Structure formats: C-alpha cells, structure tokens
JSON list of C-alpha atoms in Angstrom, two decimals:
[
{"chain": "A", "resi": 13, "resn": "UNK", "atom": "CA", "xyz": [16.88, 13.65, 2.72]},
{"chain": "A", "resi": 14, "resn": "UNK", "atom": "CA", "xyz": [18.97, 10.68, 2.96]},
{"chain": "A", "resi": 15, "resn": "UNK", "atom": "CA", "xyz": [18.79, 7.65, 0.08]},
{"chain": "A", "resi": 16, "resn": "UNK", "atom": "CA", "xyz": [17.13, 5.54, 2.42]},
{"chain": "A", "resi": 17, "resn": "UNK", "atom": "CA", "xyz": [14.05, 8.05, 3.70]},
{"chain": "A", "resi": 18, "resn": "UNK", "atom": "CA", "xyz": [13.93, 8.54, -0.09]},
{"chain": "A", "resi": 19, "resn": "UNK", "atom": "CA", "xyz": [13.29, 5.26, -0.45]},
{"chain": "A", "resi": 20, "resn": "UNK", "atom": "CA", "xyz": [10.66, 4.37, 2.88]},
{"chain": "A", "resi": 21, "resn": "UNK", "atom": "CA", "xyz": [8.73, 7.61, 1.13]},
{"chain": "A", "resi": 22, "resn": "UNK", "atom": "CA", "xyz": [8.89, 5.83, -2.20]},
{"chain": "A", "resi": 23, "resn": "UNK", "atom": "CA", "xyz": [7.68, 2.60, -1.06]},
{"chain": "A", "resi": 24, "resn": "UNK", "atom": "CA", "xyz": [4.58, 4.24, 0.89]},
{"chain": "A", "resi": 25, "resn": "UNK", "atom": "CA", "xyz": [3.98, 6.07, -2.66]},
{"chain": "A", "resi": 26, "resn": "UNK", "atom": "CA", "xyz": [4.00, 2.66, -4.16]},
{"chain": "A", "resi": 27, "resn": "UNK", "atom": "CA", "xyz": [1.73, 1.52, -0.95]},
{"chain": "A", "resi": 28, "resn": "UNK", "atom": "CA", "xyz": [-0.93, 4.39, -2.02]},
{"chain": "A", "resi": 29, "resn": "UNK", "atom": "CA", "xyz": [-0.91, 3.55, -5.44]},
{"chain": "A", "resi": 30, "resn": "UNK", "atom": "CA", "xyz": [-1.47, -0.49, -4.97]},
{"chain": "A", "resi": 31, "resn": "UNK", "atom": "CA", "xyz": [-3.97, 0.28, -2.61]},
{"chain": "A", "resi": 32, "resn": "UNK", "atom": "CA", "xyz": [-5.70, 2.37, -4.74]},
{"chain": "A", "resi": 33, "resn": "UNK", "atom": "CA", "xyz": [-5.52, 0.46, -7.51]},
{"chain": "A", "resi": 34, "resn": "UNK", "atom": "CA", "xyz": [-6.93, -2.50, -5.85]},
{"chain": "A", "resi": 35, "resn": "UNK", "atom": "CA", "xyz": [-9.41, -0.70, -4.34]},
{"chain": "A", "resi": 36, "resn": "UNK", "atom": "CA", "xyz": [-10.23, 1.46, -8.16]},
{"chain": "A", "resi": 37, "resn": "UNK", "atom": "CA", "xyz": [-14.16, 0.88, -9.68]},
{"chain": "A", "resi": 38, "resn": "UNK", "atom": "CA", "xyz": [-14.70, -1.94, -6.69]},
{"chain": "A", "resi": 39, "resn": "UNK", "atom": "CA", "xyz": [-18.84, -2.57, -6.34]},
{"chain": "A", "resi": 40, "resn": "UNK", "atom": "CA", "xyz": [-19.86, -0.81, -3.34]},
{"chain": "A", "resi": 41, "resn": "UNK", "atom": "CA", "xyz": [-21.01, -3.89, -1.61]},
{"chain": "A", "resi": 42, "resn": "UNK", "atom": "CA", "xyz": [-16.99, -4.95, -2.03]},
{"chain": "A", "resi": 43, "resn": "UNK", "atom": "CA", "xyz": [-16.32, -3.15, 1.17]},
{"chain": "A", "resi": 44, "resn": "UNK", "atom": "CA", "xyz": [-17.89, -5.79, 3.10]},
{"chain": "A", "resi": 45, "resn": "UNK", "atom": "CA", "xyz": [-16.97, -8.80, 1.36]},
{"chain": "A", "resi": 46, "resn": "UNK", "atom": "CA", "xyz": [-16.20, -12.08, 3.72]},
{"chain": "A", "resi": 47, "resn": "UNK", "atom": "CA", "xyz": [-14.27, -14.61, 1.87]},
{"chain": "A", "resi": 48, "resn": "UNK", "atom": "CA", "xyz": [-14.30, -17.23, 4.68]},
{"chain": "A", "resi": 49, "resn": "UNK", "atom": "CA", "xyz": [-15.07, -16.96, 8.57]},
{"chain": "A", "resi": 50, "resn": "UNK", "atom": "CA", "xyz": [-12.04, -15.12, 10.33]},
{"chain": "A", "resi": 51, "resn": "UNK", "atom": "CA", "xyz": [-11.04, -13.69, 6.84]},
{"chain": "A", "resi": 52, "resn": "UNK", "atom": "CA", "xyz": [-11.37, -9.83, 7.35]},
{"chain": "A", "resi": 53, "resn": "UNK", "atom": "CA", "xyz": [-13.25, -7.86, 4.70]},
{"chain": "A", "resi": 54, "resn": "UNK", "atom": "CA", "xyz": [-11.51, -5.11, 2.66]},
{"chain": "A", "resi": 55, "resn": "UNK", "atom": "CA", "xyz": [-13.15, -2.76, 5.26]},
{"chain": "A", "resi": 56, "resn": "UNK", "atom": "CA", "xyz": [-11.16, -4.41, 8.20]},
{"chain": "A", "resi": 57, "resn": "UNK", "atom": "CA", "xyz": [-8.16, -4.53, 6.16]},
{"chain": "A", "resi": 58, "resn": "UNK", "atom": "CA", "xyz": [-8.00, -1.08, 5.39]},
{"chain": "A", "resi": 59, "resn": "UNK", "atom": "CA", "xyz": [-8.47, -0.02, 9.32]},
{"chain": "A", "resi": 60, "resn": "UNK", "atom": "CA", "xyz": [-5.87, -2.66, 9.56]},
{"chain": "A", "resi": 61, "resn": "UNK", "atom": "CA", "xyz": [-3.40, -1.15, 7.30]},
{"chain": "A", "resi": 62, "resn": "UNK", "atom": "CA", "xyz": [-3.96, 2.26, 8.82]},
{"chain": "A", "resi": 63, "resn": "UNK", "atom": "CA", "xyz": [-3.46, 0.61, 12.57]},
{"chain": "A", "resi": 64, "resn": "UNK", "atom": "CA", "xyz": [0.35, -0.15, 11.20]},
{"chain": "A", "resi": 65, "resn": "UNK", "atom": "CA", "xyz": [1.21, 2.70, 9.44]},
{"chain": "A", "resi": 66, "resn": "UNK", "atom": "CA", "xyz": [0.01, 4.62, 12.93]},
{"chain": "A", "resi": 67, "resn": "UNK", "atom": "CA", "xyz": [2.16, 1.79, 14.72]},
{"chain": "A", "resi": 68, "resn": "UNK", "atom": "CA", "xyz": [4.72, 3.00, 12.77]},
{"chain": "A", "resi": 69, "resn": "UNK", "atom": "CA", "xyz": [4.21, 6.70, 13.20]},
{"chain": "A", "resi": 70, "resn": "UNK", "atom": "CA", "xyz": [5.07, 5.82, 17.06]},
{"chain": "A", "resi": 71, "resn": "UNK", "atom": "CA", "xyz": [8.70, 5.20, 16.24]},
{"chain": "A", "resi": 72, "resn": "UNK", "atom": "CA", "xyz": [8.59, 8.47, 15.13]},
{"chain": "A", "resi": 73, "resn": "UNK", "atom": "CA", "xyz": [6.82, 10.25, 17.56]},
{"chain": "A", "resi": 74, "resn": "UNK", "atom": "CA", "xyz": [6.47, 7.87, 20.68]},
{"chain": "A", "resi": 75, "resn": "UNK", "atom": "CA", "xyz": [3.10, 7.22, 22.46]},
{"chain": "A", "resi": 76, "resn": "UNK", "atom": "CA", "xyz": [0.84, 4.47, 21.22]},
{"chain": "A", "resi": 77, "resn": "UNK", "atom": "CA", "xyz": [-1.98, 4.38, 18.24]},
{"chain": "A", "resi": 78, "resn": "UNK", "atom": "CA", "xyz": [-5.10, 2.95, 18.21]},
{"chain": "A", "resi": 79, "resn": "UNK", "atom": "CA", "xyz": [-7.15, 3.84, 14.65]},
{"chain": "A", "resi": 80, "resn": "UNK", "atom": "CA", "xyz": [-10.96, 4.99, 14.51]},
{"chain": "A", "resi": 81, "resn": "UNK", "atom": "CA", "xyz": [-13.75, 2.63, 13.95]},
{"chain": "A", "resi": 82, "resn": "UNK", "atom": "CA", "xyz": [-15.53, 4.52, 10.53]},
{"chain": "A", "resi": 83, "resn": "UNK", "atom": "CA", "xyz": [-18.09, 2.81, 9.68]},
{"chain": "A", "resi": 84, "resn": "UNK", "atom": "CA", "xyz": [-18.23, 4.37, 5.92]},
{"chain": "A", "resi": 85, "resn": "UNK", "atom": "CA", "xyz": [-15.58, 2.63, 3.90]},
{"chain": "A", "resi": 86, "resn": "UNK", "atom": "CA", "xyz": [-14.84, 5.72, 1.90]},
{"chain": "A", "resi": 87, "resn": "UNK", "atom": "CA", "xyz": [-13.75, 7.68, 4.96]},
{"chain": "A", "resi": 88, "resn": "UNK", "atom": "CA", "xyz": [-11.80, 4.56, 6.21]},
{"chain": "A", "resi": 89, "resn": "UNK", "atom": "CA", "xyz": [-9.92, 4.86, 3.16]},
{"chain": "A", "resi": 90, "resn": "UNK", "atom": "CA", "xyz": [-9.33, 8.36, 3.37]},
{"chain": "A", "resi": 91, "resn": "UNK", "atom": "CA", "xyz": [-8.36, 8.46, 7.25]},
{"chain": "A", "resi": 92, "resn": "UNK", "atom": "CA", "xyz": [-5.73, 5.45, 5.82]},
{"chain": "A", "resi": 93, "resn": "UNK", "atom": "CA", "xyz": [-4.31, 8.15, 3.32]},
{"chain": "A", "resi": 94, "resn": "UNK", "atom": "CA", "xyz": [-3.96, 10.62, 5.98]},
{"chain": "A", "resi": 95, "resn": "UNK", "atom": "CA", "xyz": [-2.04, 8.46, 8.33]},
{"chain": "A", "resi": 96, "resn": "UNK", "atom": "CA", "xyz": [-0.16, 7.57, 5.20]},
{"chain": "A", "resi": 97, "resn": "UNK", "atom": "CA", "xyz": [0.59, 10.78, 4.51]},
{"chain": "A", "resi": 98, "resn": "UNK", "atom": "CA", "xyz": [2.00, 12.01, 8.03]},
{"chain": "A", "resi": 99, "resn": "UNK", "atom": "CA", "xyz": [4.08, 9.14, 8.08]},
{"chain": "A", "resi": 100, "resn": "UNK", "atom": "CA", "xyz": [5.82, 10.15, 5.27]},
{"chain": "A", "resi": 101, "resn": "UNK", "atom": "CA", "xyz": [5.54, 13.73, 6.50]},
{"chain": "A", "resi": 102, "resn": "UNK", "atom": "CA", "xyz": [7.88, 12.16, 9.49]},
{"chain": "A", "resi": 103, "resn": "UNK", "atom": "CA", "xyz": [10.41, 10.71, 6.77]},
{"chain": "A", "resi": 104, "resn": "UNK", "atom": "CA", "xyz": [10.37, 14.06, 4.88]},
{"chain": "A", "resi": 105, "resn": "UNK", "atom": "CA", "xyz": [11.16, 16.25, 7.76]},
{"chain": "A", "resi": 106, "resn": "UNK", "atom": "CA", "xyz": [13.35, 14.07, 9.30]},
{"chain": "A", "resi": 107, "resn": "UNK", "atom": "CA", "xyz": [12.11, 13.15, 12.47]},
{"chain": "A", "resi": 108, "resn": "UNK", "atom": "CA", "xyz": [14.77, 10.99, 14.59]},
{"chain": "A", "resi": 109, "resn": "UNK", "atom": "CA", "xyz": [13.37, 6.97, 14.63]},
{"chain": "A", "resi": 110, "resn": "UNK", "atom": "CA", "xyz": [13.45, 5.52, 17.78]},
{"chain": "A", "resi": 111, "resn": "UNK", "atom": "CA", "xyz": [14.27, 2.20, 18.39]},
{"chain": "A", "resi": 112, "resn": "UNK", "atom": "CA", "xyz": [13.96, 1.16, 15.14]},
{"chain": "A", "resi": 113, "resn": "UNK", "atom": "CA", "xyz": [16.40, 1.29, 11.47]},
{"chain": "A", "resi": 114, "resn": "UNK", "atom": "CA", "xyz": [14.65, 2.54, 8.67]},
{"chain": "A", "resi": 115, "resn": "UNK", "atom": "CA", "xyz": [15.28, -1.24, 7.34]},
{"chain": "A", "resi": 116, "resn": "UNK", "atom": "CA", "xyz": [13.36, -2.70, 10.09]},
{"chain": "A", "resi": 117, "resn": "UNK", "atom": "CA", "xyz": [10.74, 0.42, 9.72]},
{"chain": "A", "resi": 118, "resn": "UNK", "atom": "CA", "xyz": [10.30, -1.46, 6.03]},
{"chain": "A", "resi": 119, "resn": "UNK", "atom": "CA", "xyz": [10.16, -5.01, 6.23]},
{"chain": "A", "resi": 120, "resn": "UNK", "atom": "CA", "xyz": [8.29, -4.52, 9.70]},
{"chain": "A", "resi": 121, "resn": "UNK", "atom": "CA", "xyz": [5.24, -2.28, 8.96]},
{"chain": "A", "resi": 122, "resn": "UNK", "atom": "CA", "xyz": [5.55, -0.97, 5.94]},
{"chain": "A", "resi": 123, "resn": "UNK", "atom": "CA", "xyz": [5.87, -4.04, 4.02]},
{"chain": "A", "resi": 124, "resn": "UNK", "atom": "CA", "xyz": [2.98, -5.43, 6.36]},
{"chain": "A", "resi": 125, "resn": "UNK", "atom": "CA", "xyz": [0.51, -3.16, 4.79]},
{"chain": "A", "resi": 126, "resn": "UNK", "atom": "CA", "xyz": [1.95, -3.61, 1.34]},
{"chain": "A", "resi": 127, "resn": "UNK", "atom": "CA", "xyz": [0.73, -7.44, 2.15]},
{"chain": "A", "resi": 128, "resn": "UNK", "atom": "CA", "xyz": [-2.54, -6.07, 3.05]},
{"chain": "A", "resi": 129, "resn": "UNK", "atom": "CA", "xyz": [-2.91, -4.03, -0.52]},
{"chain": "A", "resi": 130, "resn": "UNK", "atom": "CA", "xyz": [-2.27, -7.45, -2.16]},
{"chain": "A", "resi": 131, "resn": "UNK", "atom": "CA", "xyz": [-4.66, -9.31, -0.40]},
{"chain": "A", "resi": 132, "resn": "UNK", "atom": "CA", "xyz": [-7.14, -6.20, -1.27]},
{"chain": "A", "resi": 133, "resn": "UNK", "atom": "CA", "xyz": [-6.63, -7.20, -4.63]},
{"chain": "A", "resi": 134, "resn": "UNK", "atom": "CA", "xyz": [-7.05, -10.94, -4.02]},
{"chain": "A", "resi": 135, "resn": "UNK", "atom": "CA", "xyz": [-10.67, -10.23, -2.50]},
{"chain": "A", "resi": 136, "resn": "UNK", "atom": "CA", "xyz": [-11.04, -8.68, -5.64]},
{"chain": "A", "resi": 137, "resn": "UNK", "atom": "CA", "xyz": [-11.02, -11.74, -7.72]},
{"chain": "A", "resi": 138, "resn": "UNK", "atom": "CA", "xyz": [-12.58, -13.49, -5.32]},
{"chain": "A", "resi": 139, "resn": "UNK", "atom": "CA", "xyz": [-15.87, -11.18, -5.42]},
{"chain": "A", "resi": 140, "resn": "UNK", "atom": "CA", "xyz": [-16.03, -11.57, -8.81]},
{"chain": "A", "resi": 141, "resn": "UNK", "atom": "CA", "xyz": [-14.66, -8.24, -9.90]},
{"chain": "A", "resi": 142, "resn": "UNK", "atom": "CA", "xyz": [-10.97, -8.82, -10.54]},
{"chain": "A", "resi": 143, "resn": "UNK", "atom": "CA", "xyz": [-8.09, -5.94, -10.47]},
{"chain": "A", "resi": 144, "resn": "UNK", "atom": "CA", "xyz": [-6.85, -5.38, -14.01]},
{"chain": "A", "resi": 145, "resn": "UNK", "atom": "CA", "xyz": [-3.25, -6.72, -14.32]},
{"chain": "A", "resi": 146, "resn": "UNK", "atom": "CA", "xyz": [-0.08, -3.99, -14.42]},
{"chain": "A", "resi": 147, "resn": "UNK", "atom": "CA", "xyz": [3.23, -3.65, -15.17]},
{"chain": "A", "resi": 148, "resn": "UNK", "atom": "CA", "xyz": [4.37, -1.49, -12.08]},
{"chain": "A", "resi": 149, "resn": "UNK", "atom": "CA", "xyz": [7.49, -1.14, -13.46]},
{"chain": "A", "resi": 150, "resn": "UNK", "atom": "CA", "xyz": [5.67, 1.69, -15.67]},
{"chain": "A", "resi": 151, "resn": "UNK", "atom": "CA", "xyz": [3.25, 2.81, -13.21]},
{"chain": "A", "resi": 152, "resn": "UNK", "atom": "CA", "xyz": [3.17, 6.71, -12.47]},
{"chain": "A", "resi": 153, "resn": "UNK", "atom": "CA", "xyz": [4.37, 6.35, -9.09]},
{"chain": "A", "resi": 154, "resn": "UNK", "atom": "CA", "xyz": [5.46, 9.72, -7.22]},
{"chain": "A", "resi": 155, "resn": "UNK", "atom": "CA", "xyz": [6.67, 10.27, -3.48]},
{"chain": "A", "resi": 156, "resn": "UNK", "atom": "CA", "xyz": [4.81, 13.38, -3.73]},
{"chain": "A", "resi": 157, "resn": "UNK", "atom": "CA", "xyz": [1.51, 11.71, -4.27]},
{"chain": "A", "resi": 158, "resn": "UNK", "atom": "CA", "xyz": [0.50, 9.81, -1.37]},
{"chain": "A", "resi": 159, "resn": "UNK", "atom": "CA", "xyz": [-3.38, 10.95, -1.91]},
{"chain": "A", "resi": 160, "resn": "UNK", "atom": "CA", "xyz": [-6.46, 8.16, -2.69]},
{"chain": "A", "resi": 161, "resn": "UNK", "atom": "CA", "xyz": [-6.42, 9.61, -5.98]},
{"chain": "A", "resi": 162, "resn": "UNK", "atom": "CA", "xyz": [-3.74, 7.78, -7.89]},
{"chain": "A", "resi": 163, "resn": "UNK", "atom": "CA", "xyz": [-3.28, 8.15, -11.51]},
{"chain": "A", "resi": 164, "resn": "UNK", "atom": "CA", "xyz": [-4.66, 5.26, -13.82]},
{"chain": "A", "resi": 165, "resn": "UNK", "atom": "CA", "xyz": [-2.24, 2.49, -14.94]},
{"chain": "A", "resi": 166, "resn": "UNK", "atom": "CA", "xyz": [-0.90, 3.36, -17.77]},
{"chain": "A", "resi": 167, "resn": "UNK", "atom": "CA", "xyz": [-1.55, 1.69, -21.48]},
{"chain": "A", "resi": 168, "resn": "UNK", "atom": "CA", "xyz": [0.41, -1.71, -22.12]},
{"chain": "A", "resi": 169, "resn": "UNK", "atom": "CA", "xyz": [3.78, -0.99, -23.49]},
{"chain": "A", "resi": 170, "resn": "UNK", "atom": "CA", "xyz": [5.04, -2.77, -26.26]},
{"chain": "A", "resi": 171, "resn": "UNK", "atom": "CA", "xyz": [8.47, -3.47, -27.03]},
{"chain": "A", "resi": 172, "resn": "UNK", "atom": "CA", "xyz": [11.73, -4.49, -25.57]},
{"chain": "A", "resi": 173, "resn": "UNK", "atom": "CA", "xyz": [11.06, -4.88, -21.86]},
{"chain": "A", "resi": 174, "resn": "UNK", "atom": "CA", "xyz": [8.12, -6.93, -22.24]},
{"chain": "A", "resi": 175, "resn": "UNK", "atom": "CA", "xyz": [10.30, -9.21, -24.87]},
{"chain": "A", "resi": 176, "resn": "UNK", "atom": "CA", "xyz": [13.10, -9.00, -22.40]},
{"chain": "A", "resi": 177, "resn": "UNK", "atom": "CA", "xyz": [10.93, -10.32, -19.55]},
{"chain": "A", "resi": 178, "resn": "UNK", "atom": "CA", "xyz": [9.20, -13.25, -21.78]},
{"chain": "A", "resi": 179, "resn": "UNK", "atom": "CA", "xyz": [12.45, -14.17, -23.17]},
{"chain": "A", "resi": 180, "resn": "UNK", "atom": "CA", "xyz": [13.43, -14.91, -19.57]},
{"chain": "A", "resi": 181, "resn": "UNK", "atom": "CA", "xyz": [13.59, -18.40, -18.47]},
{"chain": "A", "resi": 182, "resn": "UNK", "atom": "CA", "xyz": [11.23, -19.42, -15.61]},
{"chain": "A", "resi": 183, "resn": "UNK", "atom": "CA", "xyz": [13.48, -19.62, -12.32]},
{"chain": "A", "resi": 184, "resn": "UNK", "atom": "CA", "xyz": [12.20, -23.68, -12.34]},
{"chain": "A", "resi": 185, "resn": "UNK", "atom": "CA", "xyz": [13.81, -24.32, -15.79]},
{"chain": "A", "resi": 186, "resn": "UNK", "atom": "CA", "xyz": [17.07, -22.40, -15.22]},
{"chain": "A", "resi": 187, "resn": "UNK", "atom": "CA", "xyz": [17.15, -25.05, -12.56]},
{"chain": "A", "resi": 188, "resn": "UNK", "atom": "CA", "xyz": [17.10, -28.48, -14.78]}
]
C-alpha cells in the first residue's frame, strides 16, 4: 500500500476513534439532543457521517449511496462503523479511485465527517455531559481498528511534550 492509502486508512482510524470517543458514556437520551431548530441531533449526524463515507465509497466503486434510516442510535452507529470499515477495505485492497485524488478523497469527505465527530463532541458539552479532554497525540490509534470499540484515552502524560507545548508561545503573541 502506497504512503498516501496508508495515510486516508489512518485518518478514518483517527475518524473511528474521535467518534467514539465523543460518543463514549453519552446519556441515552443524548442521541436525540436538539441544540437549536435546524441543528441536527447526534442521531442525524451520525446517519450523516455514514451518508459521506458511502459518498465516498462511490469513487471507489461507482453507483450512488443513499444510508438507512435506523431508528435505534446504537445500530446507526454500528451501520456508520461498517461503512467505515469497507471504505477502508477499498484503500487496503487497492481499488482504482475514480475521478477523484486521494487528496481530494481527504479534505472532501473524509475530513467532512471528521467535522461531524467534532461537532458530536460539541453537543456533548452542550447537553451537559462534556467529552473528557485528550492529548491525541498519545491516543492508541490503529489502522487496523476501525471498530465502535476504541480503546480508552490513555492516562495524562507528564513530562517533556506537555512542557514543550506550554512553553510555546500563543500564535497571537509571536505576532506583537
């Protein structure tokens, strides 16, 4: 597999794990959560997310996509890993794209739904039942594990990366 199929099956690791993680020890009632009119609700958002990734599957394998309505949020959420996971399946095996770079594959879809996991999170907070805050950059993120069950994040780590990224300046004061 080429360095950049490595990397699309990387990023929709990191996609199952951010999902995941914003989705982790939600209330049930979460799934249906309306922030403001026209806002979707986590449960739209996931059928959202797995509309793109099988939007994206047609580059791979032509035809069009059109995702199930499930009405039980835990098998939306599954169905989303499946799609997930035969995309990925494509970039594995090396299906041809068509009419489409794997660049454009990323900031086009697949970056789409990475928006989507963030906003999961947001809804979070704003249901009262905020996503812990992670360092990704230690997460336990693996191309091979595109499944809804992610490992936990791992502890806080101590020690020079964390001093190296506080000792940082803020991108507003290297600017004064």
């Amino acid at each position: 597999m080429d360095e950049k199929r490595i990397l699309l099956k990387h990023f929709l690791a990191a996609l199952a794990y951010r999902t995941q993680k914003a989705l982790r020890d939600a209330p049930p009632e979460f799934a249906d959560f309306r922030a403001a009119p026209k806002v979707r609700t986590p449960h739209e958002l996931i059928r959202h997310m797995d509309s793109v990734l099988g939007y994206s599957r047609t580059y791979f394998l032509g035809g069009d996509y059109r995702p199930p309505i499930l009405p039980d949020f835990s098998v939306a959420i599954a169905h989303f890993h499946e799609i997930l996971t035969d995309v990925a399946k494509h970039i594995d095996l090396g299906t041809e794209l068509h009419g489409i770079t794997p660049e454009i594959l990323l900031q086009g879809p697949f970056s789409d739904a990475m928006t989507h996991a963030g906003q999961l999170a947001l809804l979070r907070r704003l249901a009262g039942s905020p996503v812990p805050p992670e360092n990704f950059i230690f997460a336990d993120i693996t191309s091979e594990n595109l499944s809804p069950n992610q490992p936990q994040p791992p502890q806080p780590r101590q020690g020079l990366a964390r001093e190296t990224i506080a000792a940082q300046p803020s991108p507003a004061a290297q600017g004064s």
